[in-house]
Amino acid sequence: MSEFITEDKRTHYCGNIRAGHAGEDVVLMGWVHRRRDLGGLIFIDLRDREGIVQIVLDPEKKPQAHALAHDIRSEFVLAIKGRVNLRPADMINPSLKTGEVEVVIDELEILNESDTPPFVLDGETDVSENLLLKYRYLDLRRKGIQQNIILRSKVTAETRTYLQREGFIDVETPFLTKSTPEGARDYLVPSRVSPGAFYALPQSPQLFKQLLMVSGFDKYYQIVKCFRDEDMRADRQPEFTQIDMEMSFISESDIINTAEGMMAHIFKACLDRDMRVPFPRLTYREAIDRYGRDNPDTRFSLEIEDLTDIAGRSGFRVFSEVVKNGGMVKALLLTDGKTLSRKDLDALGDFVGQYGAKGLAWVRVNKDGWTGSIEKFFDQGNIKSINEKMGAQPGSLLLFVADTKDVVNDALGALRIHLAEKLELIDRETLAFTWITEFPMFEYSKTEERYMATHHPFTSPVTQDIPLLETNPGKVRARAYDLVLNGSEIGGGSIRIHKSDVQSMVFKTLGLGEDEARTKFGFLLDALKYGTPPHGGIAFGLDRMVMIMAGAESIRDVIAFPKTLKATCLLTDAPSKVSAEQLADLSLKTI
RNA sequence: GGGGUCGUAGUUAAGUCGGUUAUAACGCCGGCCUGUCACGCCGGAGGCCGUGGGUUCGAGUCCCAUCGACCCCGCCA
């Protein structure tokens, strides 16, 4: 029976003891981080979420406690009572926040023992992810990851503070909801009482938040789990969290202002960083032209230049043929090209191959012209024009990709990031927000042979483009905007369609027949007929936001209990087989 | 669905051209040690080399398959 728990409360966190507490009696609870047994004196580093403090056991002063401490091992849980002592100057440990003091033990109690942990919890050792995920509760004892989870808690708290203050109302929406076409694959949940019918877990609360606008809540928000059954990446999980919001009687600028205010508040409150607002804006077109993608990392320049005109006139067949067939030629310039060897360039060729590029052409610029295998195909005039357009100087390296528009942008967009990382062009302290605006409403999918919504099917087209819905959908612009931070899309939203007829036209453009639209989205089309206010909103990916704020490399580092790339949980072993009885209850059979 | 990296004591890694008893560090166990803080010193235990098959006189090493983790492409309105 624990005397400390019943009679004494913990007085401090281990990590918070400071020189100012000297002379005080304290009660601490925590885990044994390390034990140093000198034969006589025993030192224990006691750890809790706030940090580590050194405990001293002297055999002459407290023989019983000292004897007990002899059997203590790593990760035992202790309660201790003792006095805070200032350490003599030569015994101060500057690497600990508590390094100026130590706690001299009066009483010691082992609250629980621990098996030897499967890995050392010091945060230094590299341990395989496999093991960390299996023993996640131990991994979460480590300082780095614990700090990430605590940061995440601050971010959600400050989000709520800001949005509540701005008059937003937190409304919960269903997790068991209706499967809808478009978008990602749904996670399905079978219904017991409706045999053969399924709920879907929401990919986002999109339609419910729009309905809340119809209901007149005016400003809604929610910090909410979303579910998408697609393949993982370093920054994707099957269940992830959105900061979701929606407002009525507003236009783009209202959403953007609110979002900027929220970001500035969160970054100030959680990281003490002052974010200058408004954030820079780029149109989708500009982003693709200059950075090759709609989530540009603007922490460094290294912009992509379009050389289609000049390259089309060159004697280099690879370029001129591509241009003749409607493709394009674009290039990147590295000022200090000498750092890349021939072998590096071959590797970069392989790299762009992943994006469908058939090769990476390159030349080195020197005082007299170019050197490189493709130099002979260019006359002095073309070389001069390209050098000028690129801003090339002696020592520069030019990297070209010639292909269809999409391949060129994909390949160079990715190469730009790859080179910036390889050549360390990125300042890790910078936080570069960028809005991307004027997205196309639709993209044509070759695999599906139809137009797909770039954003989602409830996004409002730009008003003057509405007539184009029937004549030229590819030209319709959407009233959509994404927020990009350091090359990561952390948020996206739009002004929604609030007229039933426009919504029907968009469904039609997407190839959704009237009957099908009725079956899948009838409730929305009905709602739009009952006085729907103009409205719009945005949703932020909380996990990605926190990931960047924490400087984490994987989304798993900011989620307490994440899943693997195969969407399994190594801790609980989910998903798992269920009994025949459970299946029978649900009228299900496995095949 | 496609491409890639990795898998060897509890952990992290080494292991040459296929060759005798598979190394090291940390951790663990035991002993010594009263100012350590990644304590130190001495000693010890610990291996289905992911799994299954094949080639070979002989496989951690070569081949095939398979499982798992991670990274990328496709996919993610």
XYZ file of C-alpha atoms (C1' of nucleotides) in Angstrom:
668
model
C 0.000 0.000 0.000
C 1.422 3.287 -0.964
C 1.950 5.726 1.864
C 2.786 8.536 -0.539
C -0.309 8.245 -2.577
C -2.565 8.086 0.464
C -0.830 10.653 2.651
C 1.296 12.884 0.454
C 0.504 14.331 -2.921
C 3.158 14.870 -5.533
C 4.486 18.372 -5.001
C 6.425 18.970 -8.215
C 7.234 17.514 -11.596
C 10.784 16.152 -11.633
C 11.793 18.354 -14.542
C 10.602 21.531 -12.831
C 12.832 21.506 -9.762
C 15.134 24.512 -9.781
C 17.708 26.184 -7.569
C 14.891 28.272 -6.120
C 13.459 25.156 -4.465
C 16.644 24.565 -2.474
C 15.873 23.578 1.106
C 12.297 22.522 0.301
C 10.918 19.082 1.021
C 9.429 17.614 -2.144
C 7.444 14.534 -3.131
C 8.170 13.295 -6.655
C 6.802 10.437 -8.733
C 8.403 9.197 -11.887
C 10.278 6.614 -13.886
C 13.880 5.534 -13.376
C 15.695 6.951 -16.369
C 19.108 5.723 -15.196
C 20.699 4.401 -12.037
C 24.338 4.967 -11.182
C 25.417 2.709 -8.333
C 28.798 3.778 -7.009
C 28.845 1.053 -4.383
C 28.206 3.533 -1.623
C 26.242 6.412 -3.099
C 23.501 5.611 -5.560
C 22.283 8.223 -8.024
C 18.975 7.876 -9.794
C 17.784 10.035 -12.686
C 14.048 10.264 -12.091
C 11.984 11.198 -15.139
C 8.492 12.460 -15.786
C 6.950 14.352 -18.698
C 8.600 17.606 -17.635
C 12.132 16.258 -17.486
C 14.746 14.592 -15.327
C 16.092 15.305 -11.848
C 18.905 13.581 -9.993
C 18.082 11.742 -6.759
C 20.855 10.845 -4.276
C 20.800 7.928 -1.845
C 23.393 7.902 0.914
C 23.866 4.551 2.727
C 24.944 6.250 5.932
C 21.992 8.583 6.167
C 19.155 6.368 4.921
C 20.380 2.747 4.936
C 16.921 1.266 4.296
C 16.142 3.407 1.278
C 19.648 2.802 -0.014
C 19.243 -0.956 0.309
C 15.929 -0.789 -1.553
C 17.522 1.278 -4.308
C 19.998 -1.482 -4.936
C 17.321 -3.525 -6.690
C 15.940 -0.660 -8.716
C 16.248 -0.992 -12.488
C 15.435 1.135 -15.525
C 11.803 2.209 -15.887
C 10.782 1.228 -12.343
C 8.142 3.623 -11.059
C 9.142 5.405 -7.859
C 7.643 7.707 -5.304
C 10.246 9.641 -3.365
C 10.266 12.185 -0.608
C 13.368 14.242 -0.108
C 14.996 17.608 0.232
C 16.190 19.763 -2.651
C 19.909 20.469 -2.336
C 22.002 22.936 -4.267
C 24.863 21.077 -5.871
C 28.402 22.289 -5.210
C 29.658 24.328 -8.153
C 31.880 21.571 -9.521
C 29.032 19.069 -9.578
C 26.556 21.098 -11.593
C 25.345 19.332 -14.729
C 24.778 22.034 -17.355
C 23.056 19.648 -19.754
C 20.077 19.246 -17.398
C 17.559 21.996 -16.678
C 17.604 20.673 -13.125
C 21.395 20.387 -13.160
C 21.991 22.883 -10.366
C 20.126 20.793 -7.835
C 19.589 17.237 -6.666
C 17.074 15.658 -4.325
C 18.465 13.932 -1.257
C 16.235 11.018 -0.400
C 14.322 10.774 2.800
C 11.883 8.042 1.860
C 11.679 5.817 -1.184
C 8.902 3.606 -2.408
C 8.852 1.385 -5.468
C 5.359 1.878 -6.906
C 5.967 -0.645 -9.649
C 8.701 -2.687 -11.220
C 9.439 -2.913 -14.935
C 10.777 -5.533 -17.274
C 13.908 -4.416 -19.077
C 12.531 -2.345 -21.950
C 13.185 -3.699 -25.468
C 15.072 -0.554 -26.396
C 16.825 2.239 -24.536
C 14.548 5.212 -23.955
C 17.222 7.867 -24.298
C 16.165 9.346 -27.600
C 19.681 8.961 -28.961
C 19.506 5.371 -30.129
C 18.088 4.666 -33.541
C 15.543 1.913 -33.157
C 13.622 0.233 -35.960
C 10.176 1.636 -36.513
C 8.795 -1.854 -36.255
C 9.749 -2.128 -32.630
C 8.817 1.434 -31.764
C 5.310 0.919 -33.079
C 4.868 -2.384 -31.286
C 5.923 -0.775 -27.998
C 4.424 2.597 -28.779
C 3.619 3.266 -25.114
C 7.348 3.069 -24.399
C 8.291 5.097 -27.463
C 5.885 7.748 -26.197
C 7.889 7.964 -22.981
C 10.768 9.370 -25.000
C 11.249 13.077 -24.839
C 11.154 13.968 -28.515
C 7.911 12.292 -29.395
C 6.275 13.288 -26.113
C 7.086 16.925 -26.909
C 5.430 16.522 -30.320
C 2.230 15.215 -28.767
C 2.245 18.027 -26.211
C 2.773 20.563 -29.022
C -0.192 19.038 -30.817
C -2.315 19.573 -27.728
C -1.266 23.230 -27.619
C -2.141 23.665 -31.285
C -5.663 22.279 -30.869
C -6.194 24.325 -27.698
C -5.086 27.552 -29.407
C -7.186 26.739 -32.458
C -10.251 26.473 -30.246
C -9.354 29.636 -28.362
C -9.062 31.589 -31.592
C -12.151 30.233 -33.315
C -14.379 30.490 -30.234
C -13.266 34.102 -29.822
C -14.131 34.742 -33.478
C -17.635 33.439 -32.914
C -17.307 29.963 -34.389
C -19.484 27.178 -33.005
C -18.088 23.692 -32.503
C -20.557 21.123 -33.858
C -19.963 17.393 -34.021
C -20.955 15.558 -37.179
C -21.560 11.824 -37.681
C -18.859 9.239 -38.193
C -21.382 6.687 -39.371
C -22.563 8.309 -42.527
C -23.354 7.776 -46.176
C -20.922 6.551 -48.778
C -20.623 9.035 -51.618
C -19.054 8.749 -55.042
C -16.081 10.940 -55.991
C -12.999 11.281 -53.922
C -11.120 8.653 -52.001
C -12.091 5.073 -51.273
C -14.414 4.881 -48.269
C -13.945 2.877 -45.122
C -17.184 0.949 -44.822
C -19.041 -0.167 -41.705
C -21.690 -2.835 -42.123
C -25.066 -2.274 -40.565
C -26.445 -5.074 -38.381
C -30.029 -3.864 -38.463
C -30.024 -3.160 -42.184
C -28.501 -6.325 -43.616
C -26.422 -5.718 -46.736
C -26.256 -1.962 -46.168
C -23.176 -0.013 -45.130
C -22.224 3.209 -43.498
C -19.082 4.976 -44.636
C -16.669 6.757 -42.321
C -16.429 10.381 -43.476
C -13.611 11.479 -45.763
C -14.421 14.887 -44.338
C -17.529 16.474 -42.784
C -18.010 18.449 -46.010
C -21.716 18.021 -46.582
C -22.685 18.253 -42.921
C -20.925 21.554 -42.484
C -22.716 22.905 -45.526
C -26.004 21.728 -44.059
C -25.116 23.549 -40.829
C -24.860 26.714 -42.924
C -28.317 25.994 -44.319
C -29.422 25.687 -40.698
C -28.082 29.129 -39.897
C -25.158 28.400 -37.571
C -23.245 30.971 -39.630
C -19.784 30.036 -38.364
C -18.910 26.403 -37.697
C -15.718 24.622 -36.741
C -14.653 21.197 -35.627
C -11.386 19.404 -34.961
C -12.325 16.093 -36.409
C -11.049 12.729 -37.609
C -11.381 11.933 -41.303
C -10.917 8.563 -42.977
C -9.602 7.736 -46.431
C -8.797 4.253 -47.607
C -5.892 5.065 -49.887
C -2.225 4.119 -49.921
C 0.010 5.690 -47.284
C 2.936 8.060 -47.588
C 5.303 9.658 -45.094
C 2.714 12.422 -44.646
C -0.498 10.369 -44.949
C -2.448 8.191 -42.539
C -5.732 6.358 -43.121
C -7.260 8.337 -40.277
C -6.142 11.897 -39.872
C -7.392 15.063 -38.250
C -8.751 18.211 -39.830
C -9.376 21.631 -38.415
C -12.611 22.105 -40.311
C -14.506 25.360 -40.649
C -17.313 26.985 -42.632
C -18.830 30.475 -42.760
C -21.940 32.047 -44.279
C -22.433 35.349 -46.131
C -18.756 35.582 -46.970
C -16.419 35.507 -49.937
C -12.868 34.262 -50.481
C -11.206 37.138 -48.683
C -13.166 36.501 -45.462
C -12.025 32.897 -45.317
C -8.455 33.811 -46.161
C -8.356 36.553 -43.521
C -9.772 34.260 -40.874
C -7.349 31.494 -41.773
C -4.390 33.858 -41.709
C -5.468 35.219 -38.344
C -5.793 31.700 -37.005
C -2.360 30.651 -38.277
C -0.723 33.784 -36.901
C -2.372 33.141 -33.526
C -1.385 29.465 -33.405
C 2.219 30.018 -34.472
C 2.656 32.866 -32.015
C 1.063 31.018 -29.115
C 2.685 27.630 -29.748
C 6.074 28.485 -31.267
C 6.435 32.164 -30.409
C 6.851 32.901 -34.095
C 5.514 36.090 -35.652
C 3.921 35.323 -38.995
C 3.565 38.270 -41.318
C 0.094 38.517 -42.819
C -1.261 38.582 -45.420
C 0.514 35.533 -46.786
C 1.808 35.693 -50.371
C -0.553 34.416 -53.066
C 0.100 32.601 -56.293
C -2.389 31.543 -58.886
C -2.445 27.854 -59.727
C -1.079 28.757 -63.173
C 1.874 30.672 -61.749
C 2.639 27.933 -59.244
C 2.778 25.297 -61.959
C 4.777 27.529 -64.312
C 7.401 28.555 -61.787
C 7.514 25.608 -59.403
C 6.027 22.730 -61.396
C 3.404 21.927 -58.774
C 0.501 23.411 -56.879
C 2.209 23.015 -53.495
C 5.408 24.983 -54.082
C 8.088 25.161 -51.443
C 8.882 28.862 -51.483
C 11.634 28.714 -48.867
C 14.170 28.782 -51.719
C 14.110 30.150 -55.268
C 15.540 27.736 -57.877
C 12.617 28.487 -60.165
C 11.765 26.625 -63.325
C 12.052 28.491 -66.641
C 10.073 27.801 -69.782
C 12.344 27.371 -72.813
C 9.776 25.864 -75.144
C 10.064 28.656 -77.750
C 13.844 28.667 -78.012
C 14.167 24.886 -77.712
C 11.640 24.417 -80.488
C 13.916 26.346 -82.830
C 17.035 24.401 -81.870
C 18.635 21.693 -83.928
C 18.197 19.232 -81.086
C 15.614 16.778 -82.371
C 14.670 15.535 -78.912
C 13.570 19.072 -78.042
C 12.107 20.197 -81.347
C 10.048 17.034 -81.817
C 8.554 17.352 -78.346
C 7.642 20.981 -79.052
C 6.191 20.089 -82.445
C 3.951 17.534 -80.745
C 2.581 20.081 -78.318
C 4.925 19.320 -75.433
C 7.242 21.698 -73.670
C 10.841 22.188 -72.605
C 11.668 23.675 -69.219
C 14.854 23.967 -67.243
C 16.428 24.571 -63.859
C 19.628 26.512 -63.309
C 22.148 25.666 -60.623
C 24.576 28.521 -60.099
C 27.264 26.269 -58.673
C 27.037 23.334 -61.031
C 30.467 21.965 -60.189
C 29.150 20.304 -57.042
C 27.334 17.783 -59.215
C 29.446 15.035 -60.757
C 28.683 13.076 -63.882
C 27.520 10.257 -61.614
C 25.210 12.625 -59.726
C 23.710 13.747 -63.030
C 23.055 10.153 -64.047
C 21.279 9.642 -60.733
C 19.190 12.759 -61.346
C 18.248 11.287 -64.720
C 16.953 8.212 -62.939
C 15.183 10.449 -60.462
C 13.157 12.312 -63.094
C 12.422 8.950 -64.709
C 10.071 8.238 -61.814
C 7.877 11.031 -63.071
C 7.777 9.752 -66.612
C 10.602 11.871 -68.041
C 12.607 9.984 -70.626
C 15.787 11.752 -69.661
C 17.471 14.717 -68.097
C 19.514 16.784 -70.535
C 22.238 18.976 -69.091
C 24.986 21.382 -70.082
C 27.691 23.144 -68.136
C 28.064 26.843 -68.880
C 31.539 28.304 -69.309
C 33.036 31.513 -70.625
C 32.963 30.425 -74.269
C 29.672 28.573 -74.357
C 28.501 25.199 -73.222
C 30.007 21.797 -72.579
C 27.981 18.643 -72.500
C 26.710 16.036 -74.863
C 23.871 18.132 -76.279
C 25.975 21.265 -76.825
C 26.611 20.427 -80.484
C 22.908 20.736 -81.363
C 22.733 24.419 -80.402
C 24.046 27.375 -82.374
C 25.548 30.432 -80.682
C 22.269 32.347 -80.990
C 20.259 29.715 -79.182
C 22.898 29.271 -76.529
C 22.910 33.008 -75.939
C 19.110 33.232 -75.702
C 18.913 30.317 -73.307
C 21.750 31.646 -71.144
C 20.031 35.008 -70.970
C 16.616 33.581 -70.188
C 18.094 31.363 -67.465
C 20.484 33.982 -66.104
C 23.366 31.556 -66.628
C 26.918 32.478 -65.615
C 30.164 30.581 -66.169
C 30.021 27.671 -63.725
C 26.254 27.279 -64.020
C 24.635 23.960 -64.746
C 21.442 23.787 -66.803
C 19.065 20.850 -66.411
C 16.400 20.339 -69.082
C 13.353 18.148 -69.338
C 11.402 17.915 -72.577
C 8.100 16.070 -72.618
C 4.380 16.610 -72.290
C 3.364 19.518 -70.104
C 2.433 17.351 -67.134
C 5.579 15.224 -67.233
C 7.842 18.285 -67.510
C 6.190 20.031 -64.572
C 6.042 16.895 -62.429
C 9.640 15.988 -63.132
C 11.167 19.426 -62.681
C 8.913 20.248 -59.748
C 10.159 17.157 -57.973
C 13.754 17.694 -59.115
C 13.666 21.213 -57.725
C 12.805 19.895 -54.252
C 15.239 17.009 -54.558
C 18.137 19.321 -55.462
C 17.284 21.807 -52.748
C 17.459 19.018 -50.178
C 20.583 17.459 -51.642
C 22.408 20.776 -51.916
C 20.990 22.055 -48.609
C 19.413 25.162 -50.082
C 16.601 25.126 -47.527
C 16.749 27.190 -44.363
C 15.106 24.940 -41.774
C 14.011 27.895 -39.653
C 11.919 29.502 -42.371
C 8.150 29.141 -42.384
C 6.884 29.982 -45.851
C 3.118 30.185 -46.233
C 1.623 30.608 -49.697
C -1.956 30.717 -50.890
C -2.694 29.039 -54.180
C -5.758 30.469 -55.929
C -7.732 30.147 -59.177
C -7.656 26.390 -59.409
C -9.225 24.813 -62.445
C -12.638 23.416 -61.562
C -12.048 20.112 -63.345
C -9.235 17.919 -64.511
C -9.718 15.394 -67.256
C -8.983 11.852 -66.168
C -7.705 9.605 -68.918
C -8.279 6.459 -66.869
C -11.887 7.347 -66.053
C -12.481 9.119 -69.387
C -14.322 11.965 -67.737
C -13.814 15.226 -65.909
C -13.031 14.986 -62.192
C -13.433 17.758 -59.648
C -10.027 19.223 -58.819
C -11.271 20.241 -55.382
C -14.634 18.604 -54.774
C -17.999 18.636 -56.520
C -19.508 21.256 -54.176
C -16.995 23.941 -55.081
C -18.483 26.969 -56.749
C -17.290 27.833 -60.236
C -16.245 31.438 -60.863
C -19.575 33.087 -61.751
C -18.666 34.242 -65.255
C -17.333 30.748 -66.059
C -20.657 29.016 -65.331
C -21.704 29.024 -69.017
C -18.484 27.115 -69.813
C -19.700 24.163 -67.698
C -21.550 22.856 -70.730
C -19.205 24.004 -73.479
C -15.652 23.787 -72.139
C -15.372 22.363 -68.603
C -11.572 22.343 -68.734
C -11.612 26.151 -68.832
C -13.882 26.661 -65.803
C -12.131 28.223 -62.823
C -13.050 27.237 -59.292
C -13.478 29.555 -56.325
C -11.003 27.381 -54.440
C -7.824 28.093 -52.513
C -5.142 25.996 -50.879
C -2.785 27.013 -48.127
C 0.752 25.694 -48.605
C 3.413 25.727 -45.904
C 6.995 24.819 -46.781
C 5.886 22.856 -49.821
C 3.198 20.938 -48.010
C -0.495 21.443 -48.666
C -1.799 22.062 -45.167
C -5.235 23.371 -46.020
C -7.753 23.786 -48.763
C -11.188 25.207 -49.170
C -13.626 26.940 -51.417
C -16.723 28.999 -51.790
C -19.489 26.406 -52.159
C -22.335 26.146 -54.568
C -25.477 27.439 -52.849
C -27.876 27.142 -55.779
C -29.532 23.870 -56.572
C -29.410 24.380 -60.351
C -25.679 25.119 -60.414
C -25.034 22.050 -58.272
C -27.007 19.927 -60.736
C -25.003 21.317 -63.647
C -21.719 20.460 -61.927
C -22.896 16.925 -61.184
C -23.809 16.613 -64.842
C -20.371 17.795 -65.948
C -18.857 15.143 -63.693
C -20.878 12.540 -65.552
C -23.233 11.981 -62.663
C -26.673 11.205 -64.093
C -29.750 12.898 -62.690
C -31.002 9.716 -61.042
C -27.628 8.914 -59.551
C -27.185 12.465 -58.282
C -30.612 12.141 -56.711
C -29.714 8.833 -55.008
C -26.302 9.936 -53.794
C -26.825 13.603 -53.026
C -30.602 14.099 -52.997
C -30.481 15.412 -49.443
C -28.031 18.139 -50.509
C -29.997 19.135 -53.599
C -33.131 19.332 -51.464
C -31.412 21.404 -48.787
C -30.127 23.868 -51.371
C -33.778 24.643 -52.200
C -34.621 25.845 -48.689
C -32.857 29.148 -48.410
C -29.201 28.247 -48.465
C -26.989 31.245 -47.718
C -23.861 31.883 -49.778
C -21.144 30.097 -47.838
C -17.668 28.689 -47.959
C -14.959 27.273 -45.777
C -11.645 25.614 -45.426
C -10.103 22.611 -43.718
C -6.564 22.243 -42.419
C -4.599 19.060 -42.030
C -3.715 19.196 -38.345
C -1.217 16.342 -38.550
C 0.778 17.953 -41.350
C 0.676 21.315 -39.619
C 2.024 19.906 -36.375
C 4.544 17.850 -38.320
C 6.040 20.993 -39.811
C 5.832 22.894 -36.529
C 7.639 20.056 -34.752
C 10.188 19.607 -37.523
C 9.124 15.961 -37.745
C 9.942 13.879 -40.792
C 7.023 11.533 -40.555
C 3.359 12.019 -39.771
C 3.747 9.103 -37.357
C 5.859 11.340 -35.136
C 2.917 13.601 -34.345
C 0.226 10.932 -33.867
C 0.112 9.079 -30.562
C -0.931 5.751 -32.044
C -0.221 5.772 -35.766
C -0.636 3.044 -38.346
C 1.929 1.503 -40.688
C 2.109 2.002 -44.453
C -0.170 -1.007 -44.749
C -2.694 0.650 -42.429
C -2.104 -1.858 -39.664
C -1.537 -1.095 -36.011
C 1.483 -3.019 -34.730
C 0.485 -2.295 -31.136
C -3.030 -3.739 -31.154
C -2.642 -5.886 -34.255
C -5.616 -4.239 -35.955
C -7.183 -5.009 -38.320
C -7.817 -8.581 -37.267
C -10.078 -11.503 -38.029
C -13.466 -11.591 -36.341
C -15.589 -14.540 -35.305
C -18.093 -16.248 -37.571
C -20.798 -15.109 -35.141
C -19.859 -11.462 -35.577
C -19.962 -11.850 -39.332
C -23.301 -13.661 -39.203
C -24.762 -10.820 -37.113
C -23.805 -8.461 -39.906
C -25.029 -10.768 -42.665
C -21.473 -10.888 -44.018
C -19.408 -13.674 -45.497
C -15.725 -13.494 -46.386
C -14.705 -14.631 -49.851
C -0.926 -2.160 -58.911
C 4.607 -0.708 -60.033
C 9.791 0.617 -58.456
C 13.398 0.876 -54.461
C 15.952 0.325 -49.398
C 16.244 -2.736 -45.259
C 15.711 -7.470 -42.109
C 22.365 -10.966 -38.272
C 22.387 -11.424 -29.881
C 17.445 -7.481 -26.096
C 19.103 -2.950 -29.366
C 22.241 -0.744 -33.217
C 25.485 -2.370 -36.617
C 30.135 -5.354 -38.984
C 30.600 -9.898 -41.434
C 35.815 -9.827 -47.594
C 35.726 -14.295 -53.142
C 30.679 -19.270 -50.513
C 35.018 -22.196 -46.158
C 36.803 -23.934 -39.711
C 34.203 -21.619 -33.139
C 29.348 -15.473 -36.639
C 32.212 -10.038 -34.486
C 31.693 -5.146 -31.867
C 29.289 -1.436 -29.086
C 25.291 -0.451 -25.997
C 21.843 -3.095 -22.973
C 21.283 -7.427 -19.564
C 23.306 -10.695 -15.279
C 27.222 -11.188 -11.277
C 31.352 -8.880 -8.486
C 34.137 -4.345 -6.822
C 33.553 0.857 -6.113
C 30.908 7.283 -1.514
C 30.198 12.526 -6.093
C 28.389 10.078 -10.393
C 25.422 12.216 -14.296
C 26.273 8.056 -21.397
C 29.785 6.691 -13.850
C 34.207 3.521 -13.854
C 36.796 -1.337 -13.452
C 36.606 -6.948 -13.665
C 33.891 -11.211 -15.210
C 29.636 -13.695 -17.614
C 25.350 -15.102 -20.308
C 23.008 -14.197 -24.701
C 22.069 -16.253 -32.099
C 16.201 -20.538 -35.994
C 21.528 -14.783 -39.441
C 12.871 -12.693 -40.864
C 10.444 -17.396 -42.902
C 10.199 -21.441 -46.658
C 12.495 -23.775 -50.656
C 16.729 -24.425 -54.026
C 22.096 -24.542 -55.871
C 26.611 -26.581 -53.463
C 30.983 -31.184 -50.376
C 29.753 -26.649 -47.637
C 25.102 -20.842 -47.492
C 24.553 -15.222 -42.886
C 26.912 -14.768 -47.887
C 24.417 -17.148 -54.361
C 19.189 -18.106 -56.647
C 13.663 -18.330 -56.172
C 9.428 -17.496 -53.292
C 7.194 -15.380 -49.094
C 6.388 -12.121 -44.666
C 7.283 -7.442 -42.332
C 9.007 -2.165 -41.763
C 10.267 2.132 -44.459
C 10.673 5.509 -49.114
C 8.817 6.855 -54.003
C 5.261 6.465 -58.462
C 0.114 5.475 -59.366
C -3.872 6.654 -55.959
C -5.358 10.438 -52.074
C -12.751 15.000 -54.801
